[in-house]
Structures are given as structure tokens and as C-alpha cells.
PDB file of C-alpha atoms in Angstrom:
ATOM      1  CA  UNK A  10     115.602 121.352 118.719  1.00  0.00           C
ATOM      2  CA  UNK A  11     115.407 122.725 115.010  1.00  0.00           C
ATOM      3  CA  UNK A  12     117.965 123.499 112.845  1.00  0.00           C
ATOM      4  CA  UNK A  13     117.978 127.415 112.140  1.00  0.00           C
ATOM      5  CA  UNK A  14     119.880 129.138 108.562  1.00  0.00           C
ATOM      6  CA  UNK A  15     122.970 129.776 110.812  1.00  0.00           C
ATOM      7  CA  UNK A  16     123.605 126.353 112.203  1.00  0.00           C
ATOM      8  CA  UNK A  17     123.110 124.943 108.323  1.00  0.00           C
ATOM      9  CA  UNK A  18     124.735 127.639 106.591  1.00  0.00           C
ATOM     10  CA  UNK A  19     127.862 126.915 108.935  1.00  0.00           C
ATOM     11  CA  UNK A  20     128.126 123.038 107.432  1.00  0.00           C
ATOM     12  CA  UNK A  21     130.623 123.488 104.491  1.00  0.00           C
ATOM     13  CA  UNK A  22     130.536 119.921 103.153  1.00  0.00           C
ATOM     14  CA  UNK A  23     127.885 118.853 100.848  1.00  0.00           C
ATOM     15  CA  UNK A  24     125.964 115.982 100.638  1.00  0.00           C
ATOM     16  CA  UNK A  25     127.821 112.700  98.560  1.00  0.00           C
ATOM     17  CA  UNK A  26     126.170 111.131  95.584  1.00  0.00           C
ATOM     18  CA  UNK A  27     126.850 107.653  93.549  1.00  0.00           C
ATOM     19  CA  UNK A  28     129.634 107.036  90.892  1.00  0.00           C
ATOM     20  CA  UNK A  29     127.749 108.651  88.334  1.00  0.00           C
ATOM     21  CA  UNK A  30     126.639 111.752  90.251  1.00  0.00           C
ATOM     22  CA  UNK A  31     123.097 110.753  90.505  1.00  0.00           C
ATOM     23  CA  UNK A  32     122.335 110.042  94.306  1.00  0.00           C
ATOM     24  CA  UNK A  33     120.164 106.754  94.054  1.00  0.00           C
ATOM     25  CA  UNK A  34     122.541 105.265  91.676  1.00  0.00           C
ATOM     26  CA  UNK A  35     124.139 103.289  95.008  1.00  0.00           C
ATOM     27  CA  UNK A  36     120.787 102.176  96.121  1.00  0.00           C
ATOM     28  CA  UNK A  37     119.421 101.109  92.156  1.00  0.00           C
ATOM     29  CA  UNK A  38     122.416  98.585  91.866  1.00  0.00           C
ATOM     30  CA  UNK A  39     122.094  97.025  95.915  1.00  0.00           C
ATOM     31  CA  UNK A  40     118.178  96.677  95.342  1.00  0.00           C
ATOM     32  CA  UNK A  41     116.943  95.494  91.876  1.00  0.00           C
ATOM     33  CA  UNK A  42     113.949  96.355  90.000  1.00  0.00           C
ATOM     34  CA  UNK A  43     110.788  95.363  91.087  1.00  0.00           C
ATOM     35  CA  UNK A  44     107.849  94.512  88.188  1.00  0.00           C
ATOM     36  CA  UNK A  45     104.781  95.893  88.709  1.00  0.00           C
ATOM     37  CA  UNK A  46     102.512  93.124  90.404  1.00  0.00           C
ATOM     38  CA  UNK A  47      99.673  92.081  88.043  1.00  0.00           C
ATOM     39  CA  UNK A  48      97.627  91.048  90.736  1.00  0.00           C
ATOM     40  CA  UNK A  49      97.920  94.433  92.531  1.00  0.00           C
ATOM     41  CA  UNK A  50      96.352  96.335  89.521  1.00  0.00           C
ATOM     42  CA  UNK A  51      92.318  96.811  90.147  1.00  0.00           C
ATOM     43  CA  UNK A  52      91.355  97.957  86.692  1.00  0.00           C
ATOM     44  CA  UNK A  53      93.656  99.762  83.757  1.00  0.00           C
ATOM     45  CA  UNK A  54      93.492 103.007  85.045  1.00  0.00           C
ATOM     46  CA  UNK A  55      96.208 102.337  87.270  1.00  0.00           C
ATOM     47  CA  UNK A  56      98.291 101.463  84.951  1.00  0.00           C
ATOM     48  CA  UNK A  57      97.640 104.907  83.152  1.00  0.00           C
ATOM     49  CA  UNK A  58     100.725 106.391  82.542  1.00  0.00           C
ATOM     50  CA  UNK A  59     100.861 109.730  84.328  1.00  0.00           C
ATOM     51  CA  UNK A  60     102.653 112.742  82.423  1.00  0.00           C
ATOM     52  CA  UNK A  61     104.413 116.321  83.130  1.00  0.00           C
ATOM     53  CA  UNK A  62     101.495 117.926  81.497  1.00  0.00           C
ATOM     54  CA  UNK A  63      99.151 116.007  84.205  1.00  0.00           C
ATOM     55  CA  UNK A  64     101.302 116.989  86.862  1.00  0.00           C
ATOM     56  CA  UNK A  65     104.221 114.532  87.469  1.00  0.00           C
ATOM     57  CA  UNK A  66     107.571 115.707  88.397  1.00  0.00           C
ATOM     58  CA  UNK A  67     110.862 114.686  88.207  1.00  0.00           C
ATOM     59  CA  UNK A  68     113.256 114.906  91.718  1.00  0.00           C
ATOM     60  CA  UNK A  69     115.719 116.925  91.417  1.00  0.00           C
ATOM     61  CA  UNK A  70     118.910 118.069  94.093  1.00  0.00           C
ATOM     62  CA  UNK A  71     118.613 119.731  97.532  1.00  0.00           C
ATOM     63  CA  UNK A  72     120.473 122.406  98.839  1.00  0.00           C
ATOM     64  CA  UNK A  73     120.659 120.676 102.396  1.00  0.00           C
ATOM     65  CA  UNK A  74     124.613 120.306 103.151  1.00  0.00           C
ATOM     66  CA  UNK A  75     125.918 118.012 105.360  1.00  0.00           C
ATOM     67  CA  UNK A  76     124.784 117.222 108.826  1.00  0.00           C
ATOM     68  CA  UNK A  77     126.289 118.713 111.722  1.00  0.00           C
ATOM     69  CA  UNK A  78     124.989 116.178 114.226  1.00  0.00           C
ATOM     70  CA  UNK A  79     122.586 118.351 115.371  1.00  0.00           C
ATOM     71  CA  UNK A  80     119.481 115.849 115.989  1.00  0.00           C
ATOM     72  CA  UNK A  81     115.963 118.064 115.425  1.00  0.00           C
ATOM     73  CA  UNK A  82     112.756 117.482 117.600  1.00  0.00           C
ATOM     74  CA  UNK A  83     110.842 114.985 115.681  1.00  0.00           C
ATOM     75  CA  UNK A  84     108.203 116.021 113.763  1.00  0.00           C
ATOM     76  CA  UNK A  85     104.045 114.979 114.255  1.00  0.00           C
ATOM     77  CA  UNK A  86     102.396 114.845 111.084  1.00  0.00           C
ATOM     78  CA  UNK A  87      98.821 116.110 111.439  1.00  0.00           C
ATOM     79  CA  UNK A  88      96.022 113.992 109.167  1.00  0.00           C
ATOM     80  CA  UNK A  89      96.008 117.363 106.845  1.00  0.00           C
ATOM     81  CA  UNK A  90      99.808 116.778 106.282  1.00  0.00           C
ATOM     82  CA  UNK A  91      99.292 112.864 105.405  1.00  0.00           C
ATOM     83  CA  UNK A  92      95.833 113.774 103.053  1.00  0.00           C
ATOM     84  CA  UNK A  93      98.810 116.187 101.249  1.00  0.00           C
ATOM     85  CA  UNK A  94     101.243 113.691 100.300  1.00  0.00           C
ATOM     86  CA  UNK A  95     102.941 112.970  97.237  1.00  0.00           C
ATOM     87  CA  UNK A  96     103.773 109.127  95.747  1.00  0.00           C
ATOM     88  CA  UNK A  97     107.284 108.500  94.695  1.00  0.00           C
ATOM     89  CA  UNK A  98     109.249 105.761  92.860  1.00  0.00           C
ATOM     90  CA  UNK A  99     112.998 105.192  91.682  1.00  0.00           C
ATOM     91  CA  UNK A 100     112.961 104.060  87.971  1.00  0.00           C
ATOM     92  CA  UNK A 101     116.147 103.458  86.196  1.00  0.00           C
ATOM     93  CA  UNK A 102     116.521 106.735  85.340  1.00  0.00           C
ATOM     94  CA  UNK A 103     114.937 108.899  87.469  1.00  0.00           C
ATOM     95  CA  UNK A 104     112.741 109.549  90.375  1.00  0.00           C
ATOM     96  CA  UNK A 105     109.239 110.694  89.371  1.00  0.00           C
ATOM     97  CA  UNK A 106     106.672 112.277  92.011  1.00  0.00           C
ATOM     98  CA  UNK A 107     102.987 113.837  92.449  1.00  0.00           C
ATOM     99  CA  UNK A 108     100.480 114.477  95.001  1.00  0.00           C
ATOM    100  CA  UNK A 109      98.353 111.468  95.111  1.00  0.00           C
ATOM    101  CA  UNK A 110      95.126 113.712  95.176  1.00  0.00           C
ATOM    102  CA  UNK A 111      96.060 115.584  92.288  1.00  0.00           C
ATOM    103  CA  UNK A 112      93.850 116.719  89.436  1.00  0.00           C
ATOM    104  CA  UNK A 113      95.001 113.579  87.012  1.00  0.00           C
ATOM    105  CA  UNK A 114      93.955 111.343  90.079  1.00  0.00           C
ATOM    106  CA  UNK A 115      90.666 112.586  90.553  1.00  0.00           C
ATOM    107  CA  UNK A 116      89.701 111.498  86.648  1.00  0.00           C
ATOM    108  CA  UNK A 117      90.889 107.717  87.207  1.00  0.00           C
ATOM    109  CA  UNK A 118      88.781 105.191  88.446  1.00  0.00           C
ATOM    110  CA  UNK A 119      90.528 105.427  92.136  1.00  0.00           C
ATOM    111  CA  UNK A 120      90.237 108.373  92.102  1.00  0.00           C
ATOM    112  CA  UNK A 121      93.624 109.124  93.340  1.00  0.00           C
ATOM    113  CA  UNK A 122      96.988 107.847  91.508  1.00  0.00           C
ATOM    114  CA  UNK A 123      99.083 104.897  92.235  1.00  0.00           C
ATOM    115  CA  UNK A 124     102.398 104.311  92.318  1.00  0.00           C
ATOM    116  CA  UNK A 125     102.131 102.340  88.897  1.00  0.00           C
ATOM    117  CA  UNK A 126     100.638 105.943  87.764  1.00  0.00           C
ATOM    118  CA  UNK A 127     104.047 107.299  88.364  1.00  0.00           C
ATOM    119  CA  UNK A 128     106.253 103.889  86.440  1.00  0.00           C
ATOM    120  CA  UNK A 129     103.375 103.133  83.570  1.00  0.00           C
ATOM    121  CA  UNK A 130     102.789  99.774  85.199  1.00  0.00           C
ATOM    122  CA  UNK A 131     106.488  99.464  84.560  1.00  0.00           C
ATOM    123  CA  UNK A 132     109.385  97.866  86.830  1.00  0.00           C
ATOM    124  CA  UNK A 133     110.731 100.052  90.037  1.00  0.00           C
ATOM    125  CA  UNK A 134     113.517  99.851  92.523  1.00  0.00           C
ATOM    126  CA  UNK A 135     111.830 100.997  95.394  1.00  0.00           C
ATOM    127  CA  UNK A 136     108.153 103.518  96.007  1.00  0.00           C
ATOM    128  CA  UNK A 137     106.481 105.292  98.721  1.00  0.00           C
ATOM    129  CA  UNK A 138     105.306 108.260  99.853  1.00  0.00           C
ATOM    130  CA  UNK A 139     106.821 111.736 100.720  1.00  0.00           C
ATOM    131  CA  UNK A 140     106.145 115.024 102.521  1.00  0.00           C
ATOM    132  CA  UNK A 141     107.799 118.286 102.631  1.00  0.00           C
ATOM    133  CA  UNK A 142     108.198 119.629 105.441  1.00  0.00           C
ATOM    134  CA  UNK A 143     109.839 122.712 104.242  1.00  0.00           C
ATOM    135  CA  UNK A 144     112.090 123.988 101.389  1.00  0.00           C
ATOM    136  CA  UNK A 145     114.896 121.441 102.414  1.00  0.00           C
ATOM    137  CA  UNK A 146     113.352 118.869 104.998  1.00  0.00           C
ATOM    138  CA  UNK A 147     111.292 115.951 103.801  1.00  0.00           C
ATOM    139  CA  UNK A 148     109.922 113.005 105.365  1.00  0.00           C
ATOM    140  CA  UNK A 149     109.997 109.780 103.150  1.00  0.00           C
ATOM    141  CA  UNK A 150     108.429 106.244 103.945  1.00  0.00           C
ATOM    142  CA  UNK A 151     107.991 103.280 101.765  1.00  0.00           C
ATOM    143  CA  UNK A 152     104.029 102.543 102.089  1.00  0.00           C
ATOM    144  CA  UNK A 153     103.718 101.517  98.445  1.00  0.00           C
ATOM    145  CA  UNK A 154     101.953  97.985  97.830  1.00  0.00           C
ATOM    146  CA  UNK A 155     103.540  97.144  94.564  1.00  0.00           C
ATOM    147  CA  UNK A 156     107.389  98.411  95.508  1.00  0.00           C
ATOM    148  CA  UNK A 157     107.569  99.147  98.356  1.00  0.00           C
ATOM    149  CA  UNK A 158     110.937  98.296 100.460  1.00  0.00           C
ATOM    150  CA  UNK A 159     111.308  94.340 101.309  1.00  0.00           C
ATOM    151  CA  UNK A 160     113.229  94.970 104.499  1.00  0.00           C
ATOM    152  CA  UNK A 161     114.430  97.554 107.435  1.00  0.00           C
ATOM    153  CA  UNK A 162     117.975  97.434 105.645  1.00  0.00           C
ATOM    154  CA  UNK A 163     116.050  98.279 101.861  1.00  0.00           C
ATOM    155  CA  UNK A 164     113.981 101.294 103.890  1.00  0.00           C
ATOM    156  CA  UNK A 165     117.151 102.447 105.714  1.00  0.00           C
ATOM    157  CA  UNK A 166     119.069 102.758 102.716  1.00  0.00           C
ATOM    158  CA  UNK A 167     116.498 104.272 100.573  1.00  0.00           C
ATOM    159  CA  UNK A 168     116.062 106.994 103.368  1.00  0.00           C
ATOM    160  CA  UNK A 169     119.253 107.539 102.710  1.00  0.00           C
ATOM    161  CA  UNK A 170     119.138 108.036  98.868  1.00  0.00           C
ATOM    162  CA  UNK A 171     116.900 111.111  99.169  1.00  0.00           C
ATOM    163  CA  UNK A 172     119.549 112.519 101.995  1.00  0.00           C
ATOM    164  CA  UNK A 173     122.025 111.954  99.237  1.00  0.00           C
ATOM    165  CA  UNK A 174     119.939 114.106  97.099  1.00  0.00           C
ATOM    166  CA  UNK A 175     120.637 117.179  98.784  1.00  0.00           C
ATOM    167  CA  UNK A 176     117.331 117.270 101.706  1.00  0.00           C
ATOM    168  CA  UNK A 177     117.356 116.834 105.055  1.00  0.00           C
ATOM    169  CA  UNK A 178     115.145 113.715 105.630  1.00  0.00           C
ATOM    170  CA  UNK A 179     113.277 111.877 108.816  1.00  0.00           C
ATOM    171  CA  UNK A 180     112.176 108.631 107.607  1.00  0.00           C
ATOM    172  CA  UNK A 181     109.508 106.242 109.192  1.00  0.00           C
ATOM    173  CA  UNK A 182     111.011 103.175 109.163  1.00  0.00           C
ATOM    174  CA  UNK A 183     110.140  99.342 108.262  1.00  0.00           C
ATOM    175  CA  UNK A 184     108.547  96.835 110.592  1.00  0.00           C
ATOM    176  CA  UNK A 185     110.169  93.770 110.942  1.00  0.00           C
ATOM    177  CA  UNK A 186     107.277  92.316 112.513  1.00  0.00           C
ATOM    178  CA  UNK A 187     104.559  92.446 109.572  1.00  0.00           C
ATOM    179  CA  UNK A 188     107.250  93.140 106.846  1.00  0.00           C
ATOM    180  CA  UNK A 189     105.885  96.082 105.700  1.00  0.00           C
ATOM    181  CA  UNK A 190     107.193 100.298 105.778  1.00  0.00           C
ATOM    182  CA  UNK A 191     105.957 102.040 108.598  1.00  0.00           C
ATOM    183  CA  UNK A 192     102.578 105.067 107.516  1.00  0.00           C
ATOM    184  CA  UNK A 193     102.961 108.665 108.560  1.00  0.00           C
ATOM    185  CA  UNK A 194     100.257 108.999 111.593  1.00  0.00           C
ATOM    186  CA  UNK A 195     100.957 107.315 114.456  1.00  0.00           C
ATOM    187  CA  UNK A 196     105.291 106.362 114.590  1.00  0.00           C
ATOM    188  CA  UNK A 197     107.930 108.780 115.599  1.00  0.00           C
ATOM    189  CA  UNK A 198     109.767 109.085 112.624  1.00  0.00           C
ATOM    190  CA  UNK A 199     113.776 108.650 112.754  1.00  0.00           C
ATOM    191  CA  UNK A 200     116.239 111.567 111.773  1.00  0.00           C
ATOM    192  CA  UNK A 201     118.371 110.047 108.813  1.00  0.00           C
ATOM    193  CA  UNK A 202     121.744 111.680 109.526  1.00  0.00           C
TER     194      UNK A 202
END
């Protein structure tokens, strides 16, 4: 079952954020920053620095109030969805984000950007990769090999950041088993109330 305007426009409350209003400020001081591994980086293009006027964006709120325990019909994300992603990271200050197959992406080496694309080859909390699935829904996981979540408690709680930040967000979880975020294609993905 999906949520429709009238079911969310009845849910008063808004979403909560950290002390200082910013919604991954709770999740920045549980889970340090992680350096950039040296050993991850292929060549210096990944290290490029990626910029607004190359396409990266900042996060910024949601309008998605809070949950009314209504649980949605899970989402399938089709291999045209997952081609369409965006990377994401949580710096110090901010949350930067870009399609991986953007423009700036197709001029590096890779030819698509990495998460140290989005930091500079600098120090994160926590990366991964995002889709929207409409103007307030988004579906997060942590697939990022030089920050992405350590553990199913690290994943769960940055799933929870981005709900924080005003979206309504499925997330696709962390497997204990190889220690490593769960990819879009091919897991059910969990509703993050």
C-alpha cells in the first residue's frame, strides 16, 4: 500500500533533527570520520575534487512529515533506476551528492565519479548511494568502498539521518555476513519509519 497526499498531509508533526538543527549532526558525533583510503584510489582523478559548477549538490530538507505507521509496498528497483543513481557522503558540514554518470564523470579516467569525487579525497562519516523515488521518497544504501557503513547498527542509523532530513526513506540494509551495505537489485529494501 502507498501513501497518497491525504494520508501525508493528515500527519501534523514534522520530522526531528540534531541539537544544532542539522539532521545528521546525531549520526556525525556516534560515527567518526573516516579518511579516504589511499589504497582505494586507482589514479588522481578520483581524487578530483568535484564542484557546483560540475554538477554537485548540496542536501538540503524534505517536506516528508512524520510517519503515520502506514507501512508502503516495497519498492523493486529496475536496472534503469540503479544505472540513475546518485553517490552521497556526510562531511562535517554538509552532505554533498551527484549522479555518478554525470557529465564531470564521464571526463575522469573512470569514467564515472567516486565517492572521493564528492569529499576531495578528504575524510567522511559515512557514503553511499541514493535514489529518488519521487519528490519526497528516497531509497539510500551504503555501497561506498572507501566509507561506507562498518556495521548494520552504522547503516540503520544513517537510514535514519536522511528520514531526519525531511524524506520518506526505504533503506537496503547491511549484511552481517560479508560486512558490507546491501546494492539496490536484488534485496527487498526495509521501510525506515
Amino acid at each position: 500500500m502507498t501513501q497518497d497526499a491525504s494520508s501525508v498531509a493528515a500527519i501534523a508533526a514534522p520530522v526531528s533533527t540534531g541539537a544544532n538543527g542539522d539532521p545528521f549532526d546525531d549520526f556525525r558525533a556516534k560515527f567518526l570520520a573516516k579518511p579516504c583510503p589511499p589504497e582505494r584510489i586507482a589514479n588522481p582523478d578520483q581524487v578530483k575534487p568535484m564542484r557546483a559548477e560540475d554538477g554537485l549538490l548540496i542536501w538540503t530538507a524534505g517536506t516528508a512529515l512524520a510517519d503515520d505507521g502506514t507501512v508502503p509496498e516495497a519498492p523493486l528497483i529496475t536496472p534503469e533506476q540503479d544505472a540513475a543513481k546518485s553517490l552521497w557522503a556526510i562531511e562535517a558540514a554538509q552532505v554533498p551528492y551527484a549522479p555518478e554518470n554525470c557529465a564531470f564523470g564521464k571526463t575522469l579516467a573512470s569514467g564515472v565519479i567516486k565517492h572521493s569525487n564528492l569529499t576531495g579525497g578528504g575524510a567522511a562519516h559515512c557514503a553511499g548511494e541514493i535514489i529518488l523515488l519521487s519528490g519526497d521518497t528516497i531509497i539510500v544504501n551504503g555501497c561506498s568502498g572507501r566509507y561506507g557503513p562498518q556495521s548494520g547498527d552504522e547503516m540503520s542509523a544513517v537510514a535514519k539521518a536522511f528520514r531526519a532530513s525531511g524524506y520518506y526513506v526505504w533503506s537496503m540494509g547491511f549484511d552481517p555476513d560479508t560486512a558490507r551495505a546491501l546494492p539496490f537489485i536484488g534485496v527487498t529494501p526495509i521501510w525506515v519509519p
